[in-house]
CSV table of C-alpha atoms in Angstrom, one decimal:
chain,number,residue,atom,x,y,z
Z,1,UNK,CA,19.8,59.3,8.3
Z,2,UNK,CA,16.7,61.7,8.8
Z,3,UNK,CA,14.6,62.7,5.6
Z,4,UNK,CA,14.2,66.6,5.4
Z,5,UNK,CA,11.0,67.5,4.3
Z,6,UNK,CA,8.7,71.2,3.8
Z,7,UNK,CA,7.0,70.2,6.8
Z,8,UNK,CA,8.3,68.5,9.9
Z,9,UNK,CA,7.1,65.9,11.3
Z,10,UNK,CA,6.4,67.9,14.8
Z,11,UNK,CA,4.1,70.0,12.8
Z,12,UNK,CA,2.6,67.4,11.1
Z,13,UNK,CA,1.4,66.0,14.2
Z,14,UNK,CA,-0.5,68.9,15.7
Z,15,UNK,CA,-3.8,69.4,14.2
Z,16,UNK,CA,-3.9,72.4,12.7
Z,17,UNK,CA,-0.5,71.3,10.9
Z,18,UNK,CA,-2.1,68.4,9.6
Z,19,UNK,CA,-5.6,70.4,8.4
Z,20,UNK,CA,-3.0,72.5,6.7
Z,21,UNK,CA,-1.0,69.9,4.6
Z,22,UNK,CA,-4.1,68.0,3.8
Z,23,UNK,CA,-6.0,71.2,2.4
Z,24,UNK,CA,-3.0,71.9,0.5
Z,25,UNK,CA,-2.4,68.6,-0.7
Z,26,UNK,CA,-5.8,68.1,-1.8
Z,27,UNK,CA,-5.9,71.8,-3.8
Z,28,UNK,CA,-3.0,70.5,-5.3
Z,29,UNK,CA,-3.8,67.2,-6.3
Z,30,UNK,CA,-7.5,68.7,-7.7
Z,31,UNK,CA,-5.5,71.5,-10.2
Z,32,UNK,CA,-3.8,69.0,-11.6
Z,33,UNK,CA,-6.9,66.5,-12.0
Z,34,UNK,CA,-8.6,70.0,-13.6
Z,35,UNK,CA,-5.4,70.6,-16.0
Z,36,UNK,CA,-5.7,67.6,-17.0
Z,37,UNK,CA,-9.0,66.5,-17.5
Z,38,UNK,CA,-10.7,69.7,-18.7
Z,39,UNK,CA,-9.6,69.7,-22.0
Z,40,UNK,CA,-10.7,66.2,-22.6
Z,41,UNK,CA,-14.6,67.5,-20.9
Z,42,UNK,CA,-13.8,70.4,-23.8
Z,43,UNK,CA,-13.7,68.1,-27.0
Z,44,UNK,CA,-16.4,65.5,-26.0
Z,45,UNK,CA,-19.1,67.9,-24.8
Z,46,UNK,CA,-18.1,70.3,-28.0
Z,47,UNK,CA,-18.9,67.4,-30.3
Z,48,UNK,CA,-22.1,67.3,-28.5
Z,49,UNK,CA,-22.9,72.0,-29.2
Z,50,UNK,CA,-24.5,72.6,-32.2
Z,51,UNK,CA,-22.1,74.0,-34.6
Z,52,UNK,CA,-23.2,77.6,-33.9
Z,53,UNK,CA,-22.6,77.1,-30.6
Z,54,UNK,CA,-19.1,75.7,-30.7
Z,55,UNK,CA,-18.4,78.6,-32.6
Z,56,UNK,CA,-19.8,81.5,-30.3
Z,57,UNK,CA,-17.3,83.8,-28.2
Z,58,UNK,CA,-17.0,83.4,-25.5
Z,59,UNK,CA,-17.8,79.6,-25.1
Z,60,UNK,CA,-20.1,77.9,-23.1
Z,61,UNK,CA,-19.1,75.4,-20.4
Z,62,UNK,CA,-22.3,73.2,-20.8
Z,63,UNK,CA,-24.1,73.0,-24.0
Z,64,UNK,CA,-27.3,74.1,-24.0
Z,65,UNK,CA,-28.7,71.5,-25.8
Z,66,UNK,CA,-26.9,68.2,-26.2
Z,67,UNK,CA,-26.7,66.2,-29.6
Z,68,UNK,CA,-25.5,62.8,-29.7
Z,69,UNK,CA,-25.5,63.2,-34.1
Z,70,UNK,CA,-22.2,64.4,-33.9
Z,71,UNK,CA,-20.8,61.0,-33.3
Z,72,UNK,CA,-22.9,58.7,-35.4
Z,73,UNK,CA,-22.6,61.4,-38.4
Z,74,UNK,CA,-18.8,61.1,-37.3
Z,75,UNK,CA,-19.1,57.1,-36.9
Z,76,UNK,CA,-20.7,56.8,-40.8
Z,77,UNK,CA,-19.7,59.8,-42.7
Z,78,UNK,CA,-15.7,59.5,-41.8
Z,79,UNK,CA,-16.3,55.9,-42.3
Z,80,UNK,CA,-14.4,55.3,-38.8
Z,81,UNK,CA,-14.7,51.6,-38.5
Z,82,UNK,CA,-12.5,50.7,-41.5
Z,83,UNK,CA,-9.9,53.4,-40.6
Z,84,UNK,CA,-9.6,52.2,-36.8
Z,85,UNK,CA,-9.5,48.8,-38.0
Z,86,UNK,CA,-6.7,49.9,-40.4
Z,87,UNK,CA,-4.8,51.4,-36.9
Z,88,UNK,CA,-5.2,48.4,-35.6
Z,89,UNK,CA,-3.7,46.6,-37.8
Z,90,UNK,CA,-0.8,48.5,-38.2
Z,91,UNK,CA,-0.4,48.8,-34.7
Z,92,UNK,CA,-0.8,45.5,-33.7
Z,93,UNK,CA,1.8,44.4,-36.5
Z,94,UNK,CA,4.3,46.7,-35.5
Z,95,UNK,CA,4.0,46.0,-31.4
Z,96,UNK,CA,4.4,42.3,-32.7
Z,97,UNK,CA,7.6,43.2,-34.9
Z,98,UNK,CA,9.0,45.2,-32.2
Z,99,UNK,CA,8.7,43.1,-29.5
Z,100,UNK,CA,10.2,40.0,-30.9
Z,101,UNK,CA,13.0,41.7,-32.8
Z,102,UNK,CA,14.0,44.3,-30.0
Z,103,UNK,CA,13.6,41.8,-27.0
Z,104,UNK,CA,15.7,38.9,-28.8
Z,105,UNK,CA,18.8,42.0,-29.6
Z,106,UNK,CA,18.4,43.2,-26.1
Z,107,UNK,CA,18.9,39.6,-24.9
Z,108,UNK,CA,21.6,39.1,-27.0
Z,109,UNK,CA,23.3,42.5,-26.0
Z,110,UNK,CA,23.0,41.8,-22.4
Z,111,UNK,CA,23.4,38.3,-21.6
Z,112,UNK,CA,24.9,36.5,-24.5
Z,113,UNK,CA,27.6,39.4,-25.3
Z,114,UNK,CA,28.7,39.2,-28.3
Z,115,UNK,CA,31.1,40.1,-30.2
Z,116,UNK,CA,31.8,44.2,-30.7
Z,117,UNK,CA,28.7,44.0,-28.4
Z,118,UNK,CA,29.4,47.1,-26.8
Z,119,UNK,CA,30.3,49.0,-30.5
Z,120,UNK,CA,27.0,47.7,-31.5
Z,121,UNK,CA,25.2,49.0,-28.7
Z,122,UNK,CA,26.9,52.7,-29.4
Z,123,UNK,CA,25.9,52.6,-33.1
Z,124,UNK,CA,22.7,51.9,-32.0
Z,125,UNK,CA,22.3,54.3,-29.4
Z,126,UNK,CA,23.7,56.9,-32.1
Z,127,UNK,CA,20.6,56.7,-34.1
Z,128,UNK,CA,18.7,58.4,-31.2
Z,129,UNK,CA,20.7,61.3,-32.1
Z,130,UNK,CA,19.4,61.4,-36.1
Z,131,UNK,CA,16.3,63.6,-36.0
Z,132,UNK,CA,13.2,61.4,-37.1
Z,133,UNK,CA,12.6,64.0,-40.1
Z,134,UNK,CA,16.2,63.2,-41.5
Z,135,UNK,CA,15.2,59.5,-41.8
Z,136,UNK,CA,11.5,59.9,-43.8
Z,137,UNK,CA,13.3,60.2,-46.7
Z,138,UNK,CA,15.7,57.2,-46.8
Z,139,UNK,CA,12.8,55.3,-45.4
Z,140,UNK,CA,10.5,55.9,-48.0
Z,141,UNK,CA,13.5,54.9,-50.6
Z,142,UNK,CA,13.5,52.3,-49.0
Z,143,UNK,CA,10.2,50.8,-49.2
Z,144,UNK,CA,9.2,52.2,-52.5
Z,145,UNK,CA,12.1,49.7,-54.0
Z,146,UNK,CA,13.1,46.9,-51.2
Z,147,UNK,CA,17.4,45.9,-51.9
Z,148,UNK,CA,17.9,42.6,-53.4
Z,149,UNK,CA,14.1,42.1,-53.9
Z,150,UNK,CA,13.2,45.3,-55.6
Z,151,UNK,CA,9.5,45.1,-54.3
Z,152,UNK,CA,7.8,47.8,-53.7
Z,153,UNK,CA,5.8,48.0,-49.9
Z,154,UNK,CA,3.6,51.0,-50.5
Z,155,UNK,CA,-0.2,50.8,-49.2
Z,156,UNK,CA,1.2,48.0,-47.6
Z,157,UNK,CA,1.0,46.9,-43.9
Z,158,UNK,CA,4.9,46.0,-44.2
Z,159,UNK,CA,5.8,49.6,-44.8
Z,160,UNK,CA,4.4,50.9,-40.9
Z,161,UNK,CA,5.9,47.0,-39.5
Z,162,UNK,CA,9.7,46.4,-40.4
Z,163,UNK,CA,10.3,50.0,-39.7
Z,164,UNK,CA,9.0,49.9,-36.2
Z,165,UNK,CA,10.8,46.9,-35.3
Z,166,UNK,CA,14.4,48.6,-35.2
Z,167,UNK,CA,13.8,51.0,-32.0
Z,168,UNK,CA,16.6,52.2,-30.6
Z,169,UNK,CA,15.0,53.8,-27.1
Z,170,UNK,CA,12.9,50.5,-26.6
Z,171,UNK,CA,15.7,47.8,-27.6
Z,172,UNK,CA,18.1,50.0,-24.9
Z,173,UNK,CA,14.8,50.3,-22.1
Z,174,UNK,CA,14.7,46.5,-22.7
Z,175,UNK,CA,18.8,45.9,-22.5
Z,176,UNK,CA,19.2,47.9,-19.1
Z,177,UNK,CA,16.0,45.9,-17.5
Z,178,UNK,CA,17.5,42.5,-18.8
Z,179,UNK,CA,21.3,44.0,-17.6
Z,180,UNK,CA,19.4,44.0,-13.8
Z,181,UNK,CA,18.1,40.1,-13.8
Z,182,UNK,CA,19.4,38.3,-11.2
Z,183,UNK,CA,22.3,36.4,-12.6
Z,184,UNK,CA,22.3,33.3,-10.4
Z,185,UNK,CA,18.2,32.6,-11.5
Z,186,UNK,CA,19.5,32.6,-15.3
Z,187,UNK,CA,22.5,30.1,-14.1
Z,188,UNK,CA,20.6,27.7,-12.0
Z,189,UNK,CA,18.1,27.2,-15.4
Z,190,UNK,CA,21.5,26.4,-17.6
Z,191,UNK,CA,22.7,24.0,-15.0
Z,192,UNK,CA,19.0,22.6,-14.9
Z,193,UNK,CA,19.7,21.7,-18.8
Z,194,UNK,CA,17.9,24.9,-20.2
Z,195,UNK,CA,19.3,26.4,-23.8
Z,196,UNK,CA,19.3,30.2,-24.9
Z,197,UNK,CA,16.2,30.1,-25.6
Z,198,UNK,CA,14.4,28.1,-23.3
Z,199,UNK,CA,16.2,30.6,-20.5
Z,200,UNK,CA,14.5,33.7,-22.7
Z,201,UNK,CA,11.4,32.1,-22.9
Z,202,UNK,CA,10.6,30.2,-18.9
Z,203,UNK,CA,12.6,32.4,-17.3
Z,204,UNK,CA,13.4,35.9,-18.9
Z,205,UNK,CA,10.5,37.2,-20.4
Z,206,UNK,CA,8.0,35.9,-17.5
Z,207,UNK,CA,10.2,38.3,-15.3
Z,208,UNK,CA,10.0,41.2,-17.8
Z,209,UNK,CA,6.6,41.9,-18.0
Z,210,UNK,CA,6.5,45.3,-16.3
Z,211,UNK,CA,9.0,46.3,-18.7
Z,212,UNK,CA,7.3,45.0,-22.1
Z,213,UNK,CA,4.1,46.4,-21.2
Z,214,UNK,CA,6.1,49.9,-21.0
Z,215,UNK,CA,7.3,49.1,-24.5
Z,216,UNK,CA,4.0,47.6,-26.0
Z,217,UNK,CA,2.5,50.8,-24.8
Z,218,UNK,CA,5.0,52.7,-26.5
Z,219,UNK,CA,5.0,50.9,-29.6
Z,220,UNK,CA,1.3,51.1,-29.7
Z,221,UNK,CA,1.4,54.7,-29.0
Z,222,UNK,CA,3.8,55.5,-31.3
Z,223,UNK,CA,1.8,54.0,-34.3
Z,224,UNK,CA,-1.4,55.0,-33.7
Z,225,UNK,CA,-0.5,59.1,-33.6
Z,226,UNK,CA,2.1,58.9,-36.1
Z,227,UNK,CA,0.7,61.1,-39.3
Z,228,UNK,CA,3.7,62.0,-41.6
Z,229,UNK,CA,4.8,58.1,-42.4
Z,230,UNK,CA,1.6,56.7,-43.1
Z,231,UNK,CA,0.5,59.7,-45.0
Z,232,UNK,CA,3.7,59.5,-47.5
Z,233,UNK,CA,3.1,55.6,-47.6
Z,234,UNK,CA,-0.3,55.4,-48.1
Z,235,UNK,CA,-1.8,57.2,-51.0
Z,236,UNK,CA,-5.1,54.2,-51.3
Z,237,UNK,CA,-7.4,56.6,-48.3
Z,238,UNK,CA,-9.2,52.6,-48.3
Z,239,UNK,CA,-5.5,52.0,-46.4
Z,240,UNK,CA,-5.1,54.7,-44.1
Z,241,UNK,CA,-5.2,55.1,-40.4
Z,242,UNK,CA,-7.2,57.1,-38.2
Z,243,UNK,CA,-4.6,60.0,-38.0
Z,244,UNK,CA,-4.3,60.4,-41.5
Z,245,UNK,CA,-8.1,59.9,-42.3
Z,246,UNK,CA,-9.3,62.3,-39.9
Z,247,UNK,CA,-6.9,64.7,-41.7
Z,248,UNK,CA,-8.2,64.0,-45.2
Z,249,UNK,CA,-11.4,63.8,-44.7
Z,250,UNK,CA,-12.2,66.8,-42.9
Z,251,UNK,CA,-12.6,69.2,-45.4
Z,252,UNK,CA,-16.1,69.1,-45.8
Z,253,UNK,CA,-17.2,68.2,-42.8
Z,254,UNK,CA,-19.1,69.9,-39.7
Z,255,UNK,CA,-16.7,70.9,-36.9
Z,256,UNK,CA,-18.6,69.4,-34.5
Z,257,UNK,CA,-18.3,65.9,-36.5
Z,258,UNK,CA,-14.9,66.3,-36.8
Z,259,UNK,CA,-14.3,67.0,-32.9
Z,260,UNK,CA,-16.6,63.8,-32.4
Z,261,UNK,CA,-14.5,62.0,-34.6
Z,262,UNK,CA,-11.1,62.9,-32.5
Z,263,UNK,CA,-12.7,61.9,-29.4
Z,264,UNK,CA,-13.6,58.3,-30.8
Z,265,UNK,CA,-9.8,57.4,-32.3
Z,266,UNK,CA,-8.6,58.6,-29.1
Z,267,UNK,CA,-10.6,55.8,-26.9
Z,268,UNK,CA,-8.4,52.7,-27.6
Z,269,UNK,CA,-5.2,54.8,-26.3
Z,270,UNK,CA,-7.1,55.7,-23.1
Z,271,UNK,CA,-8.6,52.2,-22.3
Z,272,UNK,CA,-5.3,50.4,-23.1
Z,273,UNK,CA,-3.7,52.9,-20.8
Z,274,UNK,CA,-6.3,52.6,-18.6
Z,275,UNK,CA,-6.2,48.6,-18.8
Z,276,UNK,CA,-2.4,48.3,-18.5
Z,277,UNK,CA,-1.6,50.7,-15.7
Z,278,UNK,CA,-0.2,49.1,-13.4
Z,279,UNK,CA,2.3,47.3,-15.4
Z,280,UNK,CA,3.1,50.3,-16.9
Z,281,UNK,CA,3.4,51.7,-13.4
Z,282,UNK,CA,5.3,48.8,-12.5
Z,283,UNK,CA,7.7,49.0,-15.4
Z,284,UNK,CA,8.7,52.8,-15.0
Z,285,UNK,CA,9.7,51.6,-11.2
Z,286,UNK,CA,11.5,48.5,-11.8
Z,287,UNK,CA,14.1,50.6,-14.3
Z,288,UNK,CA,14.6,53.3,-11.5
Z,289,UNK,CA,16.0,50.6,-8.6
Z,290,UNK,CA,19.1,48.2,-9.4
Z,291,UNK,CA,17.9,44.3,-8.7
């Protein structure tokens, strides 16, 4: 079966069809590189314009003179360091949380099946459907007074972790990549003697890396942009993460600080992305193709 594409391959072969596609194909590739990338040369030379200058119609493309103060005022004055090391806390927690709890029900759901296992699944899958706005408010109930306990997980750690642990999208990414495992490599490591958990541990999760780094990505992701939950949790600004900090504390502050600031909490995302690609790469593949 032939694959029908804009250009045949007779064309393709000549030449001038081939100067063609590659000029095109370059141009196209180079917009999108542009699209892309511009706005992030916007915000880091605009923390480096004097204020004036960020301000003047129309812009300039290069500043005329470049400043470096923008990022160490940003870097002392925001007091950066303890609010990144606050996102990374509550990022790391929660990636941690969600992992374990979302990889062991997405085991369970997919090779142990349980039970209603398929009812289960639905009522999970239903929660997608709740728009996340709907649940702030049971949420907060929630950790303000703990059931049974009655303990209170404001300015608390515990308040950004045990919700982040029950994800619906990344427990059902996890179920349909465990669902595709060969079945006869899970049977050969019972008949060898293995338990539940020795099969999760040896055999399972060493073959799921593509799609955990997907879901560490997202779960990292997911915390570190998030504004309206940690901003209704914590009301101690000694406690808050980047995204809320940079919020409340730019009031007073120069815009070219404050654009400084933006482009520093937005590094980690960009080197973990950076650093993990091609699992992440690998992970978005592996779901697409039936194993």
């Amino acid at each position: 079966m032939s694959t029908r594409t804009l250009i045949s391959p007779a064309t393709l072969a000549r030449p001038r069809g081939k100067a063609v596609y590659w000029t095109v194909f370059t141009g196209v590739v180079l917009l999108f590189a542009l699209a892309f990338l511009f706005p992030v040369y916007w915000m880091v030379t605009g923390a480096m314009k004097s204020p004036d200058e960020v301000a003047r119609t129309p812009p300039t493309l290069i500043p005329e003179h470049w400043h470096t103060a923008g990022y160490t005022d940003a870097w002392d004055l925001m007091q950066l360091p303890q609010h990144l090391w606050n996102t990374v806390v509550q990022a790391a927690g929660a990636w941690a949380f969600q992992l374990v709890f979302c990889t062991a029900a997405a085991y369970a759901l997919s090779k142990l099946r349980p039970a209603f296992g398929k009812v289960i699944l639905g009522g999970i899958l239903a929660t997608l459907m709740v728009p996340a706005q709907a649940l702030v408010v049971p949420k907060y109930l929630t950790v303000a007074d703990l059931p049974l306990i009655h303990t209170s997980l404001l300015d608390d750690p515990l308040a950004i972790w045990l919700p982040a642990a029950a994800n619906a999208f990344n427990l059902y990414l996890l179920k349909r990549f465990f669902d595709q495992l060969p079945r006869d490599v899970l049977e050969a490591a019972e008949i060898d003697g293995a338990g539940r958990l020795r099969i999760l541990w040896s055999v399972v999760l060493p073959m799921s890396r593509p799609v955990l780094g997907v879901v560490s990505i997202f779960a990292l992701v997911a915390v570190w942009q998030d504004f309206l939950w940690p901003l209704m949790v914590f009301s101690d600004t000694g406690k808050q993460p980047i995204s809320v900090a940079l919020v409340q504390l730019s009031q007073n502050i120069q815009l070219t600080v404050l654009i400084a600031a933006m482009v520093i909490a937005s590094i980690p995302m960009v080197a973990l992305f950076l650093l993990f690609q091609r699992h992440i790469i690998a992970g978005i593949s592996a779901g697409s193709t039936k194993g």
